[in-house]
GROMACS .gro file of C-alpha atoms in nm:
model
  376
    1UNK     CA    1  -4.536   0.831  -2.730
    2UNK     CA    2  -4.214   0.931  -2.553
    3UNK     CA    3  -4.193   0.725  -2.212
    4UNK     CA    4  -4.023   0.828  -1.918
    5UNK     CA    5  -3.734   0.765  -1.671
    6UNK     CA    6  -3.841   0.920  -1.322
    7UNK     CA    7  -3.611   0.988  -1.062
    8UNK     CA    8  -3.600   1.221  -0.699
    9UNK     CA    9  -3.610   1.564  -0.706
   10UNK     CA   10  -3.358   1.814  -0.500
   11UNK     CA   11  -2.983   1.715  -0.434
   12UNK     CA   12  -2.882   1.459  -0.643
   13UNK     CA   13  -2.672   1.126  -0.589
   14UNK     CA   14  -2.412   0.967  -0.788
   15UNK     CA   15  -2.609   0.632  -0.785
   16UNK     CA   16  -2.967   0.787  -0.962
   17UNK     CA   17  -2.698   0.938  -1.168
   18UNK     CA   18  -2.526   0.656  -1.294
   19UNK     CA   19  -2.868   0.470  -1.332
   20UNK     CA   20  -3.064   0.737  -1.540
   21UNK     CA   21  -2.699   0.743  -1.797
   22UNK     CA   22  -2.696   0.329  -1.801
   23UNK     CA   23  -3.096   0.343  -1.885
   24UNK     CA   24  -3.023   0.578  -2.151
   25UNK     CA   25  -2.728   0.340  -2.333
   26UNK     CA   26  -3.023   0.131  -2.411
   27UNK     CA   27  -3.212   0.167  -2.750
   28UNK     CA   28  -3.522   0.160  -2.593
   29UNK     CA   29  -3.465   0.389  -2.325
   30UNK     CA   30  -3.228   0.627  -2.521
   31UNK     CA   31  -3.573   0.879  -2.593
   32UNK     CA   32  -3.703   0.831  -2.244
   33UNK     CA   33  -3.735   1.167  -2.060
   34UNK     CA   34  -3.604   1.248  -1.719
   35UNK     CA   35  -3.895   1.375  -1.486
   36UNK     CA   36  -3.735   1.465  -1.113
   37UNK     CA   37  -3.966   1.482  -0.867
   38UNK     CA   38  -4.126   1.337  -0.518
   39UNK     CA   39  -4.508   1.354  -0.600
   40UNK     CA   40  -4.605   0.998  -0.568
   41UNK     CA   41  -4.847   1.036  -0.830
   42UNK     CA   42  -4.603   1.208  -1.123
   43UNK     CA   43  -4.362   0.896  -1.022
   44UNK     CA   44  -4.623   0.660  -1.066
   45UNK     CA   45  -4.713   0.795  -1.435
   46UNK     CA   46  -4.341   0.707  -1.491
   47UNK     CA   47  -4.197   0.380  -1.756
   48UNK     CA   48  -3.894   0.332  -1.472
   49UNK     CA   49  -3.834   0.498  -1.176
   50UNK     CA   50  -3.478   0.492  -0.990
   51UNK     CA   51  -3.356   0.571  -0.686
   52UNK     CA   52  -3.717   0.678  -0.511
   53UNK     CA   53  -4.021   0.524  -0.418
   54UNK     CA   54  -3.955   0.240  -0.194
   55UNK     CA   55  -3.982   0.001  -0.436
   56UNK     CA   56  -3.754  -0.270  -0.593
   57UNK     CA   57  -3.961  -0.513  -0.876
   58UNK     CA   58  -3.786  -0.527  -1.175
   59UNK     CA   59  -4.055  -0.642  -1.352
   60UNK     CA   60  -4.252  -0.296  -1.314
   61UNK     CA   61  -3.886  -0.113  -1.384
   62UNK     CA   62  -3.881   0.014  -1.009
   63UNK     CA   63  -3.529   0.047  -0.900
   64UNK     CA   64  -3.528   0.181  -0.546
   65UNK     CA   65  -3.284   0.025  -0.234
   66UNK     CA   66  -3.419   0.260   0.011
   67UNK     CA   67  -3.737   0.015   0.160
   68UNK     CA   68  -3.689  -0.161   0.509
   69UNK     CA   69  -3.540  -0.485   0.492
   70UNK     CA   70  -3.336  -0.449   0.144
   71UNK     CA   71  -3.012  -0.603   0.143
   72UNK     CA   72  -2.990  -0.721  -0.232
   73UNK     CA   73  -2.611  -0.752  -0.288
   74UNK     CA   74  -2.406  -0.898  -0.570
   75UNK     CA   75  -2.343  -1.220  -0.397
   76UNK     CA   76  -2.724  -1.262  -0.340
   77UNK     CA   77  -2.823  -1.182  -0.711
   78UNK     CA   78  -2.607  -1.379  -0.883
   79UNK     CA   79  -2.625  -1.673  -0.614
   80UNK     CA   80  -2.220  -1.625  -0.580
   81UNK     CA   81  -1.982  -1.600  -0.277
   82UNK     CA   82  -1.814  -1.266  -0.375
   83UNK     CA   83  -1.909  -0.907  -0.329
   84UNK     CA   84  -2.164  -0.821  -0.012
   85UNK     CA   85  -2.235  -0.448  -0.039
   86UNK     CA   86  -2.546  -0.340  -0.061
   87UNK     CA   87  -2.687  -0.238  -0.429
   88UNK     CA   88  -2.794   0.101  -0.454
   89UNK     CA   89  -2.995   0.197  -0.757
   90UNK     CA   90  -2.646   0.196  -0.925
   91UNK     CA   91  -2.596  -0.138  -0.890
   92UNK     CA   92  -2.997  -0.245  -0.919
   93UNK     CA   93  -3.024  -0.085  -1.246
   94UNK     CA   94  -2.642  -0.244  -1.343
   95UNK     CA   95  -2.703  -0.591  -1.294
   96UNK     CA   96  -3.058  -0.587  -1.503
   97UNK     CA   97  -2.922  -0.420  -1.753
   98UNK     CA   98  -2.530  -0.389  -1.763
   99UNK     CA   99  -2.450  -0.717  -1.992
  100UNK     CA  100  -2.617  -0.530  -2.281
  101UNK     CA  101  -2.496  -0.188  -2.236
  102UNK     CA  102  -2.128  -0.303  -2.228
  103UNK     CA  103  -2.224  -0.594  -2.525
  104UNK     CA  104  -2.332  -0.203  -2.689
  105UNK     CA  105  -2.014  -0.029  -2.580
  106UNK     CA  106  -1.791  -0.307  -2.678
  107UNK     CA  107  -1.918  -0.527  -2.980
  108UNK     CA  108  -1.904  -0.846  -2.775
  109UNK     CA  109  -2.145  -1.120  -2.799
  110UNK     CA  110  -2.353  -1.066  -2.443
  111UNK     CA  111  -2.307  -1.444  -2.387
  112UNK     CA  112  -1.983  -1.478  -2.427
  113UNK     CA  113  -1.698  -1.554  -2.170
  114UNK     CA  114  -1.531  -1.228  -2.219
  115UNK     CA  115  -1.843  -0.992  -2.186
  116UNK     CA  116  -1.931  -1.183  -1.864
  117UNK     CA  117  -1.577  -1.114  -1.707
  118UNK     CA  118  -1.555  -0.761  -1.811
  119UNK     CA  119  -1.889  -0.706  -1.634
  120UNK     CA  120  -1.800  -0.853  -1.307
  121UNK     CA  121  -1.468  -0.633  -1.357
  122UNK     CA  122  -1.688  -0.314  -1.447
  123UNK     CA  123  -1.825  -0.361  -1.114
  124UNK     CA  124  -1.561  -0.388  -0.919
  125UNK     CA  125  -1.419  -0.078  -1.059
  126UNK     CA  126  -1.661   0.172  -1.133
  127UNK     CA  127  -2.007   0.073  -0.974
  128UNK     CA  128  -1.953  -0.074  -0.627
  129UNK     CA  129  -1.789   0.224  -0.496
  130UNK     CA  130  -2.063   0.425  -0.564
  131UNK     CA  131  -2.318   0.121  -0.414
  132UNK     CA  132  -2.082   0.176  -0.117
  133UNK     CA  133  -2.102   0.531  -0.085
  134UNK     CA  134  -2.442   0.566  -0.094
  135UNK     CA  135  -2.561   0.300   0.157
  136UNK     CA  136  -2.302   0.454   0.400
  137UNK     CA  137  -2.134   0.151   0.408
  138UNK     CA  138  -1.795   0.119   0.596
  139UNK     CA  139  -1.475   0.029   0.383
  140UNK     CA  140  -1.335  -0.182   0.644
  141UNK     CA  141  -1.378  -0.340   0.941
  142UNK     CA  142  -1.085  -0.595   0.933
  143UNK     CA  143  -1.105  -0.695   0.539
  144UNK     CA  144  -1.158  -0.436   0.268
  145UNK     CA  145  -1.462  -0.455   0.152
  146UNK     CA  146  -1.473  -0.196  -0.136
  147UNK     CA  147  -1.218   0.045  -0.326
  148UNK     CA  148  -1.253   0.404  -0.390
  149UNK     CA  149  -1.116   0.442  -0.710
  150UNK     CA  150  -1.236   0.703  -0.898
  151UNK     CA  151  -1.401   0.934  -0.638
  152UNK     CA  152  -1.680   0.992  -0.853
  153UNK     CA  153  -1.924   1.034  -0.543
  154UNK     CA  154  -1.784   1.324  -0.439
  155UNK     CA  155  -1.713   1.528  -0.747
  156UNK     CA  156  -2.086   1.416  -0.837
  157UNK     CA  157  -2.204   1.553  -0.514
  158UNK     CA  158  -1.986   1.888  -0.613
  159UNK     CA  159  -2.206   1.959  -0.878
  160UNK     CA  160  -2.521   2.025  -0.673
  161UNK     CA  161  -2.572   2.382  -0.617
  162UNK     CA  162  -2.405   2.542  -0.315
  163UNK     CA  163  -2.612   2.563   0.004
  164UNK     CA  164  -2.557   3.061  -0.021
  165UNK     CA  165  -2.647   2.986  -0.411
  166UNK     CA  166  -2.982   3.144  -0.529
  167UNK     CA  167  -3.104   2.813  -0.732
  168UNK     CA  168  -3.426   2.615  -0.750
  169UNK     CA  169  -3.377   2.425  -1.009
  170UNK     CA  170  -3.158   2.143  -0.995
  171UNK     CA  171  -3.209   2.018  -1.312
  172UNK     CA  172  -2.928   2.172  -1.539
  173UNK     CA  173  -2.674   2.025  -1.261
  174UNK     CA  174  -2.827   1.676  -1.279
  175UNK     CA  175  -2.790   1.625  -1.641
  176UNK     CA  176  -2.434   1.797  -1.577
  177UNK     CA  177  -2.387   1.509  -1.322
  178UNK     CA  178  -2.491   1.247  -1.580
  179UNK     CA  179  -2.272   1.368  -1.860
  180UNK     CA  180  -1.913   1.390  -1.596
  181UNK     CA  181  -2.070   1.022  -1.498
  182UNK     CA  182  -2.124   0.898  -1.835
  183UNK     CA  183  -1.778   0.995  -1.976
  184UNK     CA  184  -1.622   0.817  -1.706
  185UNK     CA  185  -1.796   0.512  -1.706
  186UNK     CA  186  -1.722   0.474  -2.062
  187UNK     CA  187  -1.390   0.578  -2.046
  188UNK     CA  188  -1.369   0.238  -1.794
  189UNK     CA  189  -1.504  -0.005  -1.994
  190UNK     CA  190  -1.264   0.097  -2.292
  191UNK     CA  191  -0.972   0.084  -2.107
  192UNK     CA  192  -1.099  -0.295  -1.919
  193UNK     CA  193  -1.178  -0.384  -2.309
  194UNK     CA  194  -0.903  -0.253  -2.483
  195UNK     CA  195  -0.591  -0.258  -2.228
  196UNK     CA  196  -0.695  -0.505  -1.922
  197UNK     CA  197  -0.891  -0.789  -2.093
  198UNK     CA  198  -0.612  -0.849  -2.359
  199UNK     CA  199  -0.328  -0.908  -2.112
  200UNK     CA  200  -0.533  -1.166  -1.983
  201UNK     CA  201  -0.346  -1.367  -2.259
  202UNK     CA  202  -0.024  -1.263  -2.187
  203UNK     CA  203  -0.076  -1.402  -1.847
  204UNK     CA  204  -0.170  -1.708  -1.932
  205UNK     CA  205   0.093  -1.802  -2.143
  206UNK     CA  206   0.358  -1.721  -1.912
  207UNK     CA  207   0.169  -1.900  -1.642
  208UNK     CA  208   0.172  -2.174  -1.855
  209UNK     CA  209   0.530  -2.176  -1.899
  210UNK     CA  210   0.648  -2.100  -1.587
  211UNK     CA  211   0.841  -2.425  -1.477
  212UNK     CA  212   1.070  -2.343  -1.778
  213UNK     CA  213   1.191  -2.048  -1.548
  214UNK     CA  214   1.213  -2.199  -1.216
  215UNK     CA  215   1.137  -2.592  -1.117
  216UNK     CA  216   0.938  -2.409  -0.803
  217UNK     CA  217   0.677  -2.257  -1.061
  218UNK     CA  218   0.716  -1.946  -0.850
  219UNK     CA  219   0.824  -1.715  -1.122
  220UNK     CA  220   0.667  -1.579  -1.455
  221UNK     CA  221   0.798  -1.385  -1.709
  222UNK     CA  222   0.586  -1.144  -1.898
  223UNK     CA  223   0.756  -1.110  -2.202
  224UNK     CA  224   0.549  -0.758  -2.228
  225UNK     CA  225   0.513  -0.535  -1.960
  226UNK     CA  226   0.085  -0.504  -1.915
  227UNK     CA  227  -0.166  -0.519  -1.611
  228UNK     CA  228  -0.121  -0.846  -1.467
  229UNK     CA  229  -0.235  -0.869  -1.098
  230UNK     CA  230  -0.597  -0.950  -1.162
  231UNK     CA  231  -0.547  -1.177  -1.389
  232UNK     CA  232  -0.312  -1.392  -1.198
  233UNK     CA  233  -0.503  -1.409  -0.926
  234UNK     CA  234  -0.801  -1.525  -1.102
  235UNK     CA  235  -0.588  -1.773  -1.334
  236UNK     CA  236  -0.453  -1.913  -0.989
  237UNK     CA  237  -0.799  -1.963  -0.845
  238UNK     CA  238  -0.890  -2.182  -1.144
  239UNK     CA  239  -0.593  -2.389  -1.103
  240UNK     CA  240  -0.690  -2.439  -0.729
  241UNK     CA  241  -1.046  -2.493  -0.815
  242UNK     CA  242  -0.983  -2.842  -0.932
  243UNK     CA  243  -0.707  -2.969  -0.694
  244UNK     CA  244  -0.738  -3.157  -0.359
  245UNK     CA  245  -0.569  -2.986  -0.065
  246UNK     CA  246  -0.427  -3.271   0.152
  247UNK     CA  247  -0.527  -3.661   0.096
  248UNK     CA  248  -0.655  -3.687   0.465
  249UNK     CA  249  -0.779  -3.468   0.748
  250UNK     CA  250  -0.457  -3.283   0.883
  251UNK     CA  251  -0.576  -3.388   1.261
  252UNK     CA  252  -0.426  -3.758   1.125
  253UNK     CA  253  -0.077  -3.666   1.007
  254UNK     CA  254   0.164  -3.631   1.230
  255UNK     CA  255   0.421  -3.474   0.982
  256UNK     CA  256   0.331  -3.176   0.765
  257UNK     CA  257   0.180  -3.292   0.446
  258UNK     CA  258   0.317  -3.183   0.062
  259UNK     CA  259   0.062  -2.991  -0.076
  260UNK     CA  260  -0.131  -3.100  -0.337
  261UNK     CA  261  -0.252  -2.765  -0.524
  262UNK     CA  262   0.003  -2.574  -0.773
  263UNK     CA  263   0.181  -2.326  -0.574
  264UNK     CA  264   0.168  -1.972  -0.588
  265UNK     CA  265   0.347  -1.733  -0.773
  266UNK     CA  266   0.570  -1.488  -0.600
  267UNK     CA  267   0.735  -1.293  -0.807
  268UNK     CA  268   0.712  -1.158  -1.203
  269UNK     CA  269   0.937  -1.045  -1.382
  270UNK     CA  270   0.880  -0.791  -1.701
  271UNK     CA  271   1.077  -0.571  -1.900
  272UNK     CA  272   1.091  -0.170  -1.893
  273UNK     CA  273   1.059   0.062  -2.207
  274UNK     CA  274   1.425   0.146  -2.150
  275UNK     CA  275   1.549  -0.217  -2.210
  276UNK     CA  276   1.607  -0.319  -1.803
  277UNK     CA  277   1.342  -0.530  -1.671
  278UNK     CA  278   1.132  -0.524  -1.310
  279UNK     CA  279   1.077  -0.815  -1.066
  280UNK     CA  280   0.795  -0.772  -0.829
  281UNK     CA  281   0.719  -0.961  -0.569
  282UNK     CA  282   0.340  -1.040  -0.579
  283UNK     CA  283   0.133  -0.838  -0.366
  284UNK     CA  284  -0.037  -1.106  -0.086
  285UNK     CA  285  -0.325  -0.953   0.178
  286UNK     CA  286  -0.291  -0.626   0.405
  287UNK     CA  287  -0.084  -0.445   0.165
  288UNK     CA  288   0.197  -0.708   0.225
  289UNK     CA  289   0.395  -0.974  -0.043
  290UNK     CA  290   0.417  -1.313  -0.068
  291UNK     CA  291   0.743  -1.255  -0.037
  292UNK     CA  292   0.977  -0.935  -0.046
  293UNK     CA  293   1.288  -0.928  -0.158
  294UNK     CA  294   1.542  -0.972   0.116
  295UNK     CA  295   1.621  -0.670   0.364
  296UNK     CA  296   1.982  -0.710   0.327
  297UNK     CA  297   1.878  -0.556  -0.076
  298UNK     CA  298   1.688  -0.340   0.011
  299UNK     CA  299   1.787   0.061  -0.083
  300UNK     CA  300   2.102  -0.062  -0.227
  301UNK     CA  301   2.176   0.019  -0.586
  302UNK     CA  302   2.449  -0.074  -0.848
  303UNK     CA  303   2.741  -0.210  -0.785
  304UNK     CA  304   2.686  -0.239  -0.415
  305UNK     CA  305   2.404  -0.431  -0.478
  306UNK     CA  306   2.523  -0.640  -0.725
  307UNK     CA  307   2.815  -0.756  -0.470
  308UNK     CA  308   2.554  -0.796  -0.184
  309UNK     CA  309   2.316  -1.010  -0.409
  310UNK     CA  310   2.579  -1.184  -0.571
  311UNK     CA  311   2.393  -1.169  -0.904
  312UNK     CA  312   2.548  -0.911  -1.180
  313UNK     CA  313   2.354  -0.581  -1.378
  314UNK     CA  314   2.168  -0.501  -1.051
  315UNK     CA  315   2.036  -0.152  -1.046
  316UNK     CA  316   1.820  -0.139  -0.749
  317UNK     CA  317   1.607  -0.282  -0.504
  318UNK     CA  318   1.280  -0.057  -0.334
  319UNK     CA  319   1.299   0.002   0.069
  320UNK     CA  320   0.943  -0.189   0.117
  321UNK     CA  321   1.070  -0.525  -0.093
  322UNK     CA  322   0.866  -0.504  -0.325
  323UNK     CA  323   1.042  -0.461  -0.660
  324UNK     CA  324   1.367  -0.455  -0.821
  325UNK     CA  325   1.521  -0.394  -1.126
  326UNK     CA  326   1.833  -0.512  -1.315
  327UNK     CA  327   2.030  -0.487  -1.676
  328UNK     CA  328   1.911  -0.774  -1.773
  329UNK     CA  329   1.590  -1.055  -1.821
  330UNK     CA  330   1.845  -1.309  -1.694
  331UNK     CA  331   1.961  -1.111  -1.441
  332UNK     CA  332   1.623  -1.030  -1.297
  333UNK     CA  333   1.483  -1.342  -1.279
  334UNK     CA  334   1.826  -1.456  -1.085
  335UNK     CA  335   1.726  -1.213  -0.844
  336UNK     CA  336   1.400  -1.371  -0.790
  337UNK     CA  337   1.551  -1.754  -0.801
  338UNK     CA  338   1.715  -1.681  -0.538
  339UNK     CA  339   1.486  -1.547  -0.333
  340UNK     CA  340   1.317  -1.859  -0.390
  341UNK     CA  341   1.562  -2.087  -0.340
  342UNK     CA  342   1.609  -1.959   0.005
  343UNK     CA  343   1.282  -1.939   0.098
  344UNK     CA  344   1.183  -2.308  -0.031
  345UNK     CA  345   1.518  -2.400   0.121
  346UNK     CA  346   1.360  -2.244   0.508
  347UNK     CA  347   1.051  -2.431   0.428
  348UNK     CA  348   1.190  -2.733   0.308
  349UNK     CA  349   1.364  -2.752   0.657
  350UNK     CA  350   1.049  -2.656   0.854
  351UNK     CA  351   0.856  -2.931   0.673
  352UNK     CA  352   1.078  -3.208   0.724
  353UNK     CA  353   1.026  -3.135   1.139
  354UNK     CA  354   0.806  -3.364   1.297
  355UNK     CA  355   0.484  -3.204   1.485
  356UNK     CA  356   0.514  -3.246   1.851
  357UNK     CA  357   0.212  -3.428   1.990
  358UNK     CA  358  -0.067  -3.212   2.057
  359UNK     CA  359  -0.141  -3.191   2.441
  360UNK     CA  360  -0.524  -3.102   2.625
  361UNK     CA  361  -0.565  -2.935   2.927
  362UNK     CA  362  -0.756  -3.149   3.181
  363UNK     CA  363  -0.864  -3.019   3.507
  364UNK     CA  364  -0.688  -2.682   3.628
  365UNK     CA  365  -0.494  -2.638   3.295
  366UNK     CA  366  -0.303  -2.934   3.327
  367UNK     CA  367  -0.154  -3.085   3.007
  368UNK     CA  368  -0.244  -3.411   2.913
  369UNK     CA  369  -0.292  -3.620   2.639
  370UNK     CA  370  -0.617  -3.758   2.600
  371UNK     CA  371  -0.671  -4.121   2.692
  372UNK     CA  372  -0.641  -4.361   2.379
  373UNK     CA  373  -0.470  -4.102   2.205
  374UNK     CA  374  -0.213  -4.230   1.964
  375UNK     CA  375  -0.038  -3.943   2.058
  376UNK     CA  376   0.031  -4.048   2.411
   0.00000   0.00000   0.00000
């Protein structure tokens, strides 16, 4: 006997969408029917049910966010400090089940270190923004809390019928919706399998070589141009992970300390199809970098920027700081040296200043330092 996948009737949501496709990746879902519909009854007759009837228990297969006092997140399944927006039925039905659909989609073992990374990625990408959209949760307050990438949500939502259209039967539309949503999500995990997960490699190695291009370890060369920002980010994070900060609490020193963690990378460099090659500055929080390249560069080009720099084969340097390009791989990564070099050079001579004590206020905001203070 054929089981079944129930689901709401009436307008349709991106999230039931997505879960009713992911359901049907699955060997033993892939025959399940779709019933739609509100009747508490037909929903209970149903193998899984999504996105309706105020219940989450995985073990029955009920997959619904909607119940007073959900707030199952990412962070909270997984036991992980990382994402904190709320799962819809998206997400619900994801985490259960999304290791083996993309282990199916991919060929990779479902336990392996790979699969496990492309599945937090997957999320980051494709599902949360449609966990956001759905639980009308905000973007932002201060930090960013999710991306809209693909703006599936809306062009799902475009495919229920118009309010003036003569149409009961939402049906047709929904399995519309799941086919637009389907071809999409797959068309994400082959490009993080296929494109994104190998430069991880790439990456690495030139992480791994990077004080062969500068003694700051500031600069990598990619000796490829490929998607790179993700990767060093989380490459940098496991260097930090097992490094100390400082040796003692900072409310002891009276000089700044040297830091003890690997520092971070500002800038890589990368060649072009056309044989000139790119140095970007690495992007940092708020849509700003680490560190630009200089305003005196900036929205100069050729020659005149050559002279200004002082570094030969210039071509040009973006009005935000953000990238340049010259003729050459040595030339570009000269551009970025000494960017460096300055900047180490201004915090070199910032370090080397000795804090001034720090001071209390006592009384009616009168500075003082505080008795037995070495400070005094």
């Amino acid at each position: 006997m054929v089981g079944s996948i129930g689901t709401h009737a009436g307008c349709f949501h991106c999230d039931e969408v997505f879960a009713v496709f992911l359901l049907k990746q699955l060997p033993k879902f892939k025959d399940y029917d779709i019933v739609r519909s509100r009747d508490p009854d037909v929903l209970e007759a149903c193998d899984v049910v999504v996105d309706v009837g105020g219940v989450y228990d995985p073990d029955r297969l009920r997959f619904d966010h909607h119940q007073k006092g959900f707030d199952l997140n990412w962070s909270k399944f997984f036991d992980v400090k990382l994402w904190t927006v709320k799962f819809s039925s998206a997400g619900l039905v994801y985490a259960t089940f999304g290791k083996d659909v993309l282990s199916l989609l991919t060929g990779w073992d479902v336990e392996s270190d790979k699969l496990k990374r492309l599945f937090t990625k997957v999320y980051e990408s494709f599902i949360m923004e449609i966990d956001g959209t759905d639980n009308g949760v905000p973007q932002s307050t201060h930090k960013l809390k999710y991306n809209i990438r693909t703006g599936i949500c809306l062009r799902v939502s475009r495919l229920n019928p118009w309010w003036n259209e003569d149409c009961k039967d939402t049906t047709p539309a929904f399995l519309e919706a799941v086919d637009l949503v389907g071809r999409e999500f797959v068309e994400t995990v082959k490009y993080l399998a296929n494109c994104w997960w190998p430069a991880r490699e790439f990456v690495a190695r030139a992480m791994a070589k990077r004080e062969l291009i500068d003694d700051s370890k500031a600069i990598i060369v990619l000796e490829q141009s490929c998607p790179w920002k993700c990767h060093l980010f989380d490459l940098e994070r496991e260097e930090r992970a097992e490094s100390v900060l400082y040796p003692e609490p900072l409310r002891l020193l009276t000089e700044r300390p040297e830091p003890k963690f690997p520092p971070k990378v500002l800038f890589v460099v990368h060649p072009c199809d056309d044989g000139t090659w790119i140095v970007q500055a690495v992007p940092g929080d708020n849509f700003e970098n680490r560190l630009p390249l200089p305003d005196s560069w900036r929205a100069l080009q050729d020659s005149e920027l050559s002279k200004v720099a002082g570094i030969p084969g210039c071509i040009f340097v973006h009005g935000t700081g953000h990238l340049g390009m010259n003729k050459t791989r040595e030339g570009a990564i000269e551009m970025a040296r000494s960017v460096v070099r300055e900047f180490k050079a201004k915090e070199l001579a910032l370090s080397s200043t000795p804090l001034p004590p720090p001071t209390f206020k006592r009384g009616r905001g009168a500075k003082t330092a505080v008795r037995g203070s070495r400070f005094r």
